[in-house]
Tab-separated table of C-alpha atoms in Angstrom:
chain	number	residue	atom	x	y	z
A	255	UNK	CA	5.197	-20.987	-30.080
A	256	UNK	CA	2.422	-22.078	-27.576
A	257	UNK	CA	-0.013	-25.358	-27.836
A	258	UNK	CA	-3.302	-24.716	-27.968
A	259	UNK	CA	-3.786	-25.947	-24.493
A	260	UNK	CA	-0.882	-24.127	-23.571
A	261	UNK	CA	-2.080	-20.692	-25.016
A	262	UNK	CA	-5.530	-21.259	-23.351
A	263	UNK	CA	-3.989	-21.831	-19.905
A	264	UNK	CA	-1.821	-19.003	-19.710
A	265	UNK	CA	-4.293	-17.011	-21.791
A	266	UNK	CA	-7.001	-18.105	-18.663
A	267	UNK	CA	-4.429	-16.822	-15.620
A	268	UNK	CA	-3.976	-13.248	-17.294
A	269	UNK	CA	-7.336	-12.827	-17.449
A	270	UNK	CA	-8.204	-14.089	-14.145
A	271	UNK	CA	-5.081	-11.825	-12.966
A	272	UNK	CA	-5.850	-7.959	-15.020
A	273	UNK	CA	-9.069	-9.020	-16.521
A	274	UNK	CA	-10.415	-9.774	-19.416
A	275	UNK	CA	-7.377	-9.194	-22.205
A	276	UNK	CA	-7.823	-8.370	-26.184
A	277	UNK	CA	-5.837	-10.741	-28.949
A	278	UNK	CA	-3.439	-8.975	-31.387
A	279	UNK	CA	-1.126	-9.720	-33.962
A	280	UNK	CA	1.925	-11.461	-33.693
A	281	UNK	CA	-0.029	-13.826	-30.898
A	282	UNK	CA	0.292	-11.284	-28.101
A	283	UNK	CA	-1.910	-9.628	-24.927
A	284	UNK	CA	-4.063	-5.939	-24.589
A	285	UNK	CA	-5.023	-5.549	-21.112
A	286	UNK	CA	-4.882	-2.339	-18.653
A	287	UNK	CA	-2.101	-2.073	-17.256
A	288	UNK	CA	-2.347	-2.938	-13.079
A	289	UNK	CA	0.103	-0.466	-13.121
A	290	UNK	CA	-0.874	2.676	-13.783
A	291	UNK	CA	-4.467	2.351	-14.496
A	292	UNK	CA	-4.921	3.359	-18.248
A	293	UNK	CA	-8.165	3.640	-19.198
A	294	UNK	CA	-7.503	2.247	-22.651
A	295	UNK	CA	-5.373	-1.435	-23.171
A	296	UNK	CA	-1.853	-0.454	-23.074
A	297	UNK	CA	-0.051	-3.562	-21.480
A	298	UNK	CA	1.673	-6.062	-24.347
A	299	UNK	CA	2.229	-9.763	-23.529
A	300	UNK	CA	3.760	-11.359	-26.242
A	301	UNK	CA	2.706	-15.245	-25.594
A	302	UNK	CA	5.273	-16.864	-27.614
A	303	UNK	CA	8.666	-15.111	-26.613
A	304	UNK	CA	6.246	-13.493	-22.452
A	305	UNK	CA	8.275	-9.887	-22.922
A	306	UNK	CA	5.452	-8.092	-21.434
A	307	UNK	CA	5.560	-3.889	-21.672
A	308	UNK	CA	3.585	-1.014	-20.932
A	309	UNK	CA	2.917	1.729	-24.103
A	310	UNK	CA	2.070	4.750	-21.160
A	311	UNK	CA	3.830	4.351	-18.133
A	312	UNK	CA	6.899	1.625	-19.954
A	313	UNK	CA	6.383	-1.033	-17.030
A	314	UNK	CA	7.648	-4.132	-18.698
A	315	UNK	CA	9.129	-8.024	-18.054
A	316	UNK	CA	10.644	-10.500	-19.754
A	317	UNK	CA	8.931	-13.336	-18.726
A	318	UNK	CA	5.772	-13.757	-17.421
A	319	UNK	CA	6.345	-15.539	-14.386
A	320	UNK	CA	8.138	-11.597	-13.798
A	321	UNK	CA	4.607	-10.185	-14.248
A	322	UNK	CA	2.547	-12.648	-12.005
A	323	UNK	CA	5.027	-12.179	-9.103
A	324	UNK	CA	5.078	-8.376	-8.953
A	325	UNK	CA	1.155	-8.939	-8.771
A	326	UNK	CA	1.502	-10.884	-6.313
A	327	UNK	CA	-0.618	-13.679	-7.582
A	328	UNK	CA	-0.758	-16.779	-6.287
A	329	UNK	CA	1.481	-18.856	-6.287
A	330	UNK	CA	0.147	-22.106	-7.500
A	331	UNK	CA	-0.648	-19.937	-11.277
A	332	UNK	CA	2.701	-18.457	-10.944
A	333	UNK	CA	3.657	-22.779	-11.295
A	334	UNK	CA	1.576	-23.549	-14.130
A	335	UNK	CA	2.879	-20.420	-15.510
A	336	UNK	CA	6.095	-22.119	-15.570
A	337	UNK	CA	4.947	-25.441	-16.332
A	338	UNK	CA	4.220	-24.280	-20.286
A	339	UNK	CA	7.378	-21.855	-20.303
A	340	UNK	CA	9.882	-24.095	-18.375
A	341	UNK	CA	12.015	-21.615	-15.408
A	342	UNK	CA	13.391	-18.563	-16.258
A	343	UNK	CA	16.009	-17.283	-18.186
A	344	UNK	CA	18.066	-15.569	-15.752
A	345	UNK	CA	19.003	-11.882	-16.903
A	346	UNK	CA	21.623	-10.150	-16.953
A	347	UNK	CA	19.880	-6.988	-16.708
A	348	UNK	CA	18.010	-6.048	-13.365
A	349	UNK	CA	14.656	-5.050	-15.078
A	350	UNK	CA	13.764	-1.465	-13.437
A	351	UNK	CA	11.117	1.204	-15.300
A	352	UNK	CA	9.784	4.298	-12.580
A	353	UNK	CA	5.713	3.554	-12.846
A	354	UNK	CA	3.634	7.125	-12.572
A	355	UNK	CA	1.301	5.756	-10.302
A	356	UNK	CA	-2.841	7.107	-11.153
A	357	UNK	CA	-5.671	5.650	-9.284
A	358	UNK	CA	-7.742	2.475	-10.083
A	359	UNK	CA	-9.268	3.876	-13.466
A	360	UNK	CA	-12.584	2.451	-11.048
A	361	UNK	CA	-12.110	5.225	-8.335
A	362	UNK	CA	-15.068	6.324	-6.651
A	363	UNK	CA	-14.706	9.144	-4.200
A	364	UNK	CA	-17.130	9.124	-1.222
A	365	UNK	CA	-17.680	12.474	-0.346
A	366	UNK	CA	-19.675	12.831	-3.443
A	367	UNK	CA	-22.868	11.073	-3.294
A	368	UNK	CA	-24.262	9.146	-6.080
A	369	UNK	CA	-28.331	9.404	-7.111
A	370	UNK	CA	-29.895	6.947	-6.272
A	371	UNK	CA	-29.976	3.350	-4.047
A	372	UNK	CA	-26.246	2.305	-4.140
A	373	UNK	CA	-26.250	-1.155	-2.122
A	374	UNK	CA	-21.854	-0.756	-2.889
A	375	UNK	CA	-21.423	3.166	-1.877
A	376	UNK	CA	-23.653	2.514	1.195
A	377	UNK	CA	-21.394	-0.451	2.844
A	378	UNK	CA	-18.064	1.554	2.595
A	379	UNK	CA	-19.812	4.535	3.852
A	380	UNK	CA	-20.401	1.729	6.498
A	381	UNK	CA	-17.449	-0.034	7.485
A	382	UNK	CA	-15.780	3.473	8.224
A	383	UNK	CA	-17.982	3.511	9.869
A	384	UNK	CA	-17.546	1.356	12.485
A	385	UNK	CA	-13.666	2.438	12.410
A	386	UNK	CA	-14.817	5.665	13.523
A	387	UNK	CA	-13.919	7.811	9.859
A	388	UNK	CA	-15.587	10.794	9.989
A	389	UNK	CA	-16.824	12.915	6.240
A	390	UNK	CA	-14.167	15.199	7.318
A	391	UNK	CA	-11.453	13.025	6.575
A	392	UNK	CA	-13.035	10.980	3.952
A	393	UNK	CA	-13.249	14.509	2.083
A	394	UNK	CA	-9.371	15.392	3.492
A	395	UNK	CA	-7.754	12.219	2.295
A	396	UNK	CA	-9.752	12.093	-1.067
A	397	UNK	CA	-11.688	8.405	0.548
A	398	UNK	CA	-12.710	6.154	-2.349
A	399	UNK	CA	-13.759	3.326	-3.504
A	400	UNK	CA	-14.511	0.256	-6.626
A	401	UNK	CA	-17.455	-1.040	-6.848
A	402	UNK	CA	-15.076	-3.820	-9.464
A	403	UNK	CA	-12.273	-4.195	-11.210
A	404	UNK	CA	-8.735	-5.558	-10.075
A	405	UNK	CA	-9.778	-3.573	-6.877
A	406	UNK	CA	-12.950	-3.977	-6.940
A	407	UNK	CA	-15.132	-4.002	-3.095
A	408	UNK	CA	-12.645	-2.300	-1.347
A	409	UNK	CA	-11.531	0.678	0.643
A	410	UNK	CA	-9.166	3.119	-1.089
A	411	UNK	CA	-6.679	5.632	0.655
A	412	UNK	CA	-4.829	7.785	-1.232
A	413	UNK	CA	-1.119	9.203	-0.349
A	414	UNK	CA	0.371	12.054	-1.654
A	415	UNK	CA	4.499	14.105	-1.452
A	416	UNK	CA	4.789	17.187	-0.825
A	417	UNK	CA	4.015	18.070	-4.635
A	418	UNK	CA	1.142	16.816	-4.531
A	419	UNK	CA	1.524	13.602	-6.631
A	420	UNK	CA	0.013	10.743	-5.893
A	421	UNK	CA	2.998	7.660	-4.615
A	422	UNK	CA	0.434	5.308	-2.991
A	423	UNK	CA	-2.450	4.002	-1.826
A	424	UNK	CA	-4.047	1.231	0.403
A	425	UNK	CA	-6.960	-1.592	-0.904
A	426	UNK	CA	-8.881	-2.408	1.899
A	427	UNK	CA	-11.551	-5.058	1.902
A	428	UNK	CA	-15.138	-3.277	3.304
A	429	UNK	CA	-16.182	-7.535	3.105
A	430	UNK	CA	-14.689	-9.473	6.677
A	431	UNK	CA	-15.355	-12.928	4.537
A	432	UNK	CA	-12.380	-11.737	2.676
A	433	UNK	CA	-9.552	-13.387	2.076
A	434	UNK	CA	-6.695	-10.866	1.079
A	435	UNK	CA	-7.296	-8.131	3.410
A	436	UNK	CA	-5.488	-6.067	1.756
A	437	UNK	CA	-4.311	-5.562	-1.950
A	438	UNK	CA	-2.251	-2.661	-2.929
A	439	UNK	CA	-0.258	-0.886	-5.770
A	440	UNK	CA	3.232	-2.851	-6.917
A	441	UNK	CA	5.111	-0.344	-5.992
A	442	UNK	CA	7.787	0.259	-3.945
A	443	UNK	CA	6.719	1.002	-0.541
A	444	UNK	CA	9.509	3.635	-0.240
A	445	UNK	CA	6.833	6.131	0.189
A	446	UNK	CA	6.139	8.939	3.021
A	447	UNK	CA	2.455	8.386	3.152
A	448	UNK	CA	0.265	11.429	3.517
A	449	UNK	CA	3.248	13.802	3.049
A	450	UNK	CA	0.953	16.664	2.200
A	451	UNK	CA	-0.066	16.453	4.968
A	452	UNK	CA	2.769	16.716	7.532
A	453	UNK	CA	3.790	20.198	9.552
A	454	UNK	CA	7.720	18.719	9.760
A	455	UNK	CA	7.734	21.790	12.217
A	456	UNK	CA	6.071	20.529	14.883
A	457	UNK	CA	6.501	16.709	16.348
A	458	UNK	CA	5.229	13.991	14.594
A	459	UNK	CA	3.402	10.357	15.250
A	460	UNK	CA	4.892	7.234	13.876
A	461	UNK	CA	2.090	4.147	13.463
A	462	UNK	CA	2.290	1.304	11.095
A	463	UNK	CA	-1.221	1.104	8.980
A	464	UNK	CA	-2.942	3.600	7.707
A	465	UNK	CA	-6.974	3.003	10.068
A	466	UNK	CA	-3.923	3.215	13.152
A	467	UNK	CA	-3.171	7.077	11.959
A	468	UNK	CA	-7.202	8.361	10.915
A	469	UNK	CA	-7.388	7.265	16.013
A	470	UNK	CA	-4.097	9.455	15.488
A	471	UNK	CA	-5.572	12.167	13.148
A	472	UNK	CA	-3.095	14.707	12.728
A	473	UNK	CA	0.723	15.014	11.513
A	474	UNK	CA	0.819	11.536	11.496
A	475	UNK	CA	2.457	8.617	9.176
A	476	UNK	CA	2.140	5.494	8.330
A	477	UNK	CA	5.316	3.064	7.990
A	478	UNK	CA	2.960	0.699	6.029
A	479	UNK	CA	4.614	-2.072	8.517
A	480	UNK	CA	7.246	-1.961	11.797
A	481	UNK	CA	10.035	-0.349	9.833
A	482	UNK	CA	11.343	2.575	8.852
A	483	UNK	CA	10.815	3.890	4.730
A	484	UNK	CA	14.439	5.540	3.966
A	485	UNK	CA	12.799	8.639	2.179
A	486	UNK	CA	10.786	9.106	5.511
A	487	UNK	CA	14.291	9.232	7.492
A	488	UNK	CA	16.023	11.152	5.579
A	489	UNK	CA	13.241	13.775	5.460
A	490	UNK	CA	13.113	13.808	9.471
A	491	UNK	CA	16.764	14.588	8.852
A	492	UNK	CA	16.597	17.128	6.211
A	493	UNK	CA	13.280	19.037	7.919
A	494	UNK	CA	15.065	19.081	11.660
A	495	UNK	CA	12.459	17.705	13.347
A	496	UNK	CA	12.840	17.106	17.110
A	497	UNK	CA	10.227	15.306	18.294
A	498	UNK	CA	8.250	12.135	17.864
A	499	UNK	CA	6.482	9.789	18.590
A	500	UNK	CA	6.727	5.881	17.483
A	501	UNK	CA	3.517	3.676	18.463
A	502	UNK	CA	3.715	0.464	16.574
A	503	UNK	CA	1.219	-2.125	17.229
A	504	UNK	CA	2.163	-4.217	19.939
A	505	UNK	CA	3.349	-7.467	18.281
A	506	UNK	CA	6.344	-4.925	17.557
A	507	UNK	CA	8.004	-3.871	20.722
A	508	UNK	CA	11.480	-4.522	19.805
A	509	UNK	CA	11.201	-2.890	15.981
A	510	UNK	CA	9.954	0.005	17.734
A	511	UNK	CA	12.905	-0.204	19.758
A	512	UNK	CA	15.200	-0.400	17.685
A	513	UNK	CA	14.034	3.260	15.749
A	514	UNK	CA	13.538	4.835	19.414
A	515	UNK	CA	17.471	3.890	20.423
A	516	UNK	CA	18.160	5.589	16.263
A	517	UNK	CA	16.240	7.915	17.023
A	518	UNK	CA	17.557	8.912	20.334
A	519	UNK	CA	21.241	8.784	18.735
A	520	UNK	CA	20.777	11.479	16.629
A	521	UNK	CA	19.889	14.169	19.409
A	522	UNK	CA	15.409	13.309	18.775
A	523	UNK	CA	13.209	12.847	21.531
A	524	UNK	CA	10.749	10.174	20.466
A	525	UNK	CA	7.935	8.705	23.270
A	526	UNK	CA	7.837	5.616	22.725
A	527	UNK	CA	4.233	4.312	22.854
A	528	UNK	CA	3.319	-0.298	22.986
A	529	UNK	CA	-0.317	-0.886	23.144
A	530	UNK	CA	-1.008	-2.854	26.113
A	531	UNK	CA	-4.036	-4.594	24.368
A	532	UNK	CA	-5.501	-2.599	20.971
A	533	UNK	CA	-3.824	-1.571	18.056
A	534	UNK	CA	-4.163	2.925	17.421
A	535	UNK	CA	-6.715	1.724	14.252
A	536	UNK	CA	-8.659	-0.073	16.924
A	537	UNK	CA	-8.221	2.324	20.553
A	538	UNK	CA	-9.962	5.507	18.662
A	539	UNK	CA	-9.126	9.025	18.557
A	540	UNK	CA	-9.964	9.718	22.332
A	541	UNK	CA	-8.107	6.836	23.801
A	542	UNK	CA	-4.938	7.183	21.665
A	543	UNK	CA	-4.899	11.264	22.519
A	544	UNK	CA	-5.281	10.306	25.884
A	545	UNK	CA	-1.862	7.410	25.428
A	546	UNK	CA	0.256	10.710	23.673
A	547	UNK	CA	-0.370	13.300	26.200
A	548	UNK	CA	0.403	10.585	29.422
A	549	UNK	CA	3.653	9.101	27.891
A	550	UNK	CA	6.814	10.943	29.444
A	551	UNK	CA	10.103	10.876	26.877
A	552	UNK	CA	11.568	7.731	26.008
A	553	UNK	CA	14.452	7.338	28.194
A	554	UNK	CA	17.779	4.847	28.097
A	555	UNK	CA	16.833	3.103	31.193
A	556	UNK	CA	12.915	2.673	29.394
A	557	UNK	CA	14.654	0.840	26.917
A	558	UNK	CA	17.580	-0.973	28.407
A	559	UNK	CA	14.580	-2.199	30.143
A	560	UNK	CA	12.264	-3.289	27.936
A	561	UNK	CA	14.948	-5.068	25.721
A	562	UNK	CA	15.371	-6.566	29.053
A	563	UNK	CA	12.479	-7.555	29.207
A	564	UNK	CA	11.951	-9.196	25.791
A	565	UNK	CA	14.792	-11.503	26.065
């Protein structure tokens, strides 16, 4: 059994991470689930055994530390939990669960203007306007925002798969003094972002982030980083994509070169564009479009030269 002092410490960390919980019988706490975002408190955490489980999406684990790690919580809070319970016991079974992702319950679409004066709505619209994102794109991608909650003060950019099911969302703070700019859902990134917007019979463009994609506007897929998700790789081959433009950030020359070489070896034409200064998201639509038009197909000699320049 936990001492009163340790119980207060653990509950405080859970409340700060998941929102204020409700005490239940059996020394359990009920919280809103950060994985499925159900409107009721369906995630239960046993403060004695540490076992946690969501009754809606079946997310579960054997230790509070594992829950906090999935949510990218500050290591200092994780260490406090370890001080209370000790090191995690090694598990012989891998914790696996399938999460049906949902948008945060506080999500509000930005194409629906609220009545009256709502400063946070105006702040969100202003931020997107500064990034060159239009009202048409807000509607097309169902971009929204959260006033409060786990994703409060953030733009929410949903991504849907080919069947129209939510497969990811990007949550970006629209306050520049926010330390952590992104707080994305704790789900696997092996997804095809904006898949429902892609025409696989035409050339596609690969970029790093969602805001880079908005500078390209059409038939563009963010990688959510520098690496190629296996689902996207397999889909490209399955759909017989014949031309790809790769436009990663200027610090990803090695990665873009590897991707280019991989696709070329598999018979796909590639334009490998490496921005010399600004990233695609900062360049804007007109400059990115002109750069893509002006760039010729990358040849083997271009690849060799790129590798030599990075030795």
